[in-house]
Amino acid sequence: MNRTLYKKFILAYVIFGIAGFIFLSTVGSRVIEHHLTENSGSSLTREARSIASSQASRYYQEESTLQALYRNLSTLATYQDAQIWLISPEGEILLNTSEPLDTEDPEVITNFDPVALGSNYYSTGDFFGQFDTDMLSVMVPVTSNYSINGYVAIHTSLDDIYRQREALLLQVDLLFLVIFLFSFGILALFALTVYRPLQKIIQGADEYAEGNLTYQIQVNSQDEMGYLARTLNYMSGELNKTGEYQKKFVANVSHDFRSPLTSIKGYVEAIVDGTIPPEMQDRYLNIVLFETERLNKLTQSLLTLNDIDSKGNMLDITRFDINAVIKNTAATFEGICTSRKITISLVIPSPTLYVSADMGKIQQVLYNLIDNAIKFSNNDSTIIVETTEKYRKVFVSVKDSGIGIPKESLSKIWDRFYKIDASRGKDRKGTGLGLSIVKEIISAHNQNINVISTEGVGTEFIFTLDKAE
């Protein structure tokens, strides 16, 4: 696989830097130039208004001569590094500080029209063709008695504004370059905290894809990457356990099917080839029938577990009387209990007790528990099935006085195909799936089941159900 995420990030970073520089060089340059032009135009306008209201106004009121005004404005123009003009309403340049004073033959501006400059207080251009290059110009009227006597115009070269713009733009570019270089630290941090852990996670995913479910991703950070790595490690562990369980499951199923099939095959072949004489065939056919029933029970148990696994918590929850279900289930064992002189005692405090659960599944739980209690009980013994109510819960207990469960086996009885040592009990027909089915059904109801057992004394299973309203 071509892993280009980091390359794409680098490329995006470089493109961002280039685009940012181009943006600053174009848009930024224009913004700075506009700002400097605005400031300079505003400053020159204030200066022009001051001249128009004082010195130029005195000239038109004949309180000063044109020569005196020329000298004063020339000094001011030198200080401002600008040209100051006094223009008549007809466009005659009466005074130009950049040229000698000519009172006899003043230059006339062709097509002079103050309105053409627009409403802005400043303008840029050649000022009616008077300059070879663009200039920043401001023009303010000199008025008296509500009439315009002339205009004061101040012109300055845009080169100075361009120089200021370039100087400011250089500082901005340098600042952007510093920030851009500093952000390489962010890129390094990204590589350390995101990209490298991501590479380890990708490597782990490749290992899992190749079947190595024992591989551990070594990312121990406490962020999202660490959480993802721990989740994947947990997932691989669970998948590994599932794989081991499937192997064990298949081995157990094969073993439990092989034994009765071997017996059936052997006895049937012996009957066919005459090894077993006709007078003894009934006995061995009963053995074959016994083994067939054993296979049928194993198949039904596997189908039940598969149904629970595939449907998960999809239960048909209804309101029903648990006491009635217990009575009906206990009645199905009447035949075997009579033959072994075992008594099933029902301790039911009230005639009815309604619960909320899947009645069919709970009936199966009761059947399996009572069936187990009968198998491991001695003849002439009593099995007690009791219901109690506490804290909006219904507790159902199935208690026998049989051989009990060894302490070391209590934690394993819920495992599929687990069987206690056959020498301790009488469960030749057992599949080792009954208690697994019970556990799965109770867990699907989000309820609890516990076991209390003492060898030689007996065993008690207790599970809970929600009481119905």
Tab-separated table of N, CA and C in Angstrom, residues 54-72:
chain	number	residue	atom	x	y	z
A	54	SER	N	-5.546	80.360	5.438
A	54	SER	CA	-4.661	81.381	6.041
A	54	SER	C	-3.891	82.148	4.967
A	55	GLN	N	-2.824	81.592	4.470
A	55	GLN	CA	-1.925	82.324	3.575
A	55	GLN	C	-2.587	82.654	2.235
A	56	ALA	N	-3.229	81.643	1.602
A	56	ALA	CA	-3.873	81.902	0.307
A	56	ALA	C	-5.033	82.868	0.470
A	57	SER	N	-5.764	82.773	1.545
A	57	SER	CA	-6.892	83.676	1.783
A	57	SER	C	-6.405	85.110	1.949
A	58	ARG	N	-5.261	85.298	2.636
A	58	ARG	CA	-4.724	86.665	2.791
A	58	ARG	C	-4.281	87.232	1.444
A	59	TYR	N	-3.767	86.364	0.569
A	59	TYR	CA	-3.360	86.854	-0.749
A	59	TYR	C	-4.553	87.381	-1.517
A	60	TYR	N	-5.647	86.605	-1.511
A	60	TYR	CA	-6.820	87.055	-2.257
A	60	TYR	C	-7.486	88.254	-1.601
A	61	GLN	N	-7.243	88.461	-0.334
A	61	GLN	CA	-7.771	89.655	0.337
A	61	GLN	C	-6.781	90.815	0.267
A	62	GLU	N	-5.700	90.609	-0.541
A	62	GLU	CA	-4.677	91.620	-0.786
A	62	GLU	C	-3.966	92.035	0.494
A	63	GLU	N	-3.884	91.084	1.415
A	63	GLU	CA	-3.118	91.344	2.635
A	63	GLU	C	-1.700	90.802	2.504
A	64	SER	N	-1.432	90.145	1.407
A	64	SER	CA	-0.102	89.602	1.155
A	64	SER	C	0.118	89.563	-0.339
A	65	THR	N	1.409	89.560	-0.736
A	65	THR	CA	1.733	89.521	-2.166
A	65	THR	C	1.965	88.086	-2.608
A	66	LEU	N	1.935	87.902	-3.950
A	66	LEU	CA	2.163	86.577	-4.494
A	66	LEU	C	3.594	86.115	-4.232
A	67	GLN	N	4.545	87.095	-4.249
A	67	GLN	CA	5.939	86.760	-3.996
A	67	GLN	C	6.143	86.265	-2.562
A	68	ALA	N	5.481	86.946	-1.630
A	68	ALA	CA	5.598	86.522	-0.222
A	68	ALA	C	4.959	85.136	-0.034
A	69	LEU	N	3.812	84.948	-0.692
A	69	LEU	CA	3.166	83.639	-0.594
A	69	LEU	C	4.041	82.570	-1.216
A	70	TYR	N	4.720	82.889	-2.326
A	70	TYR	CA	5.600	81.925	-2.986
A	70	TYR	C	6.734	81.511	-2.059
A	71	ARG	N	7.361	82.525	-1.393
A	71	ARG	CA	8.469	82.206	-0.491
A	71	ARG	C	8.011	81.293	0.652
A	72	ASN	N	6.881	81.636	1.252
A	72	ASN	CA	6.396	80.826	2.384
A	72	ASN	C	6.040	79.393	1.958
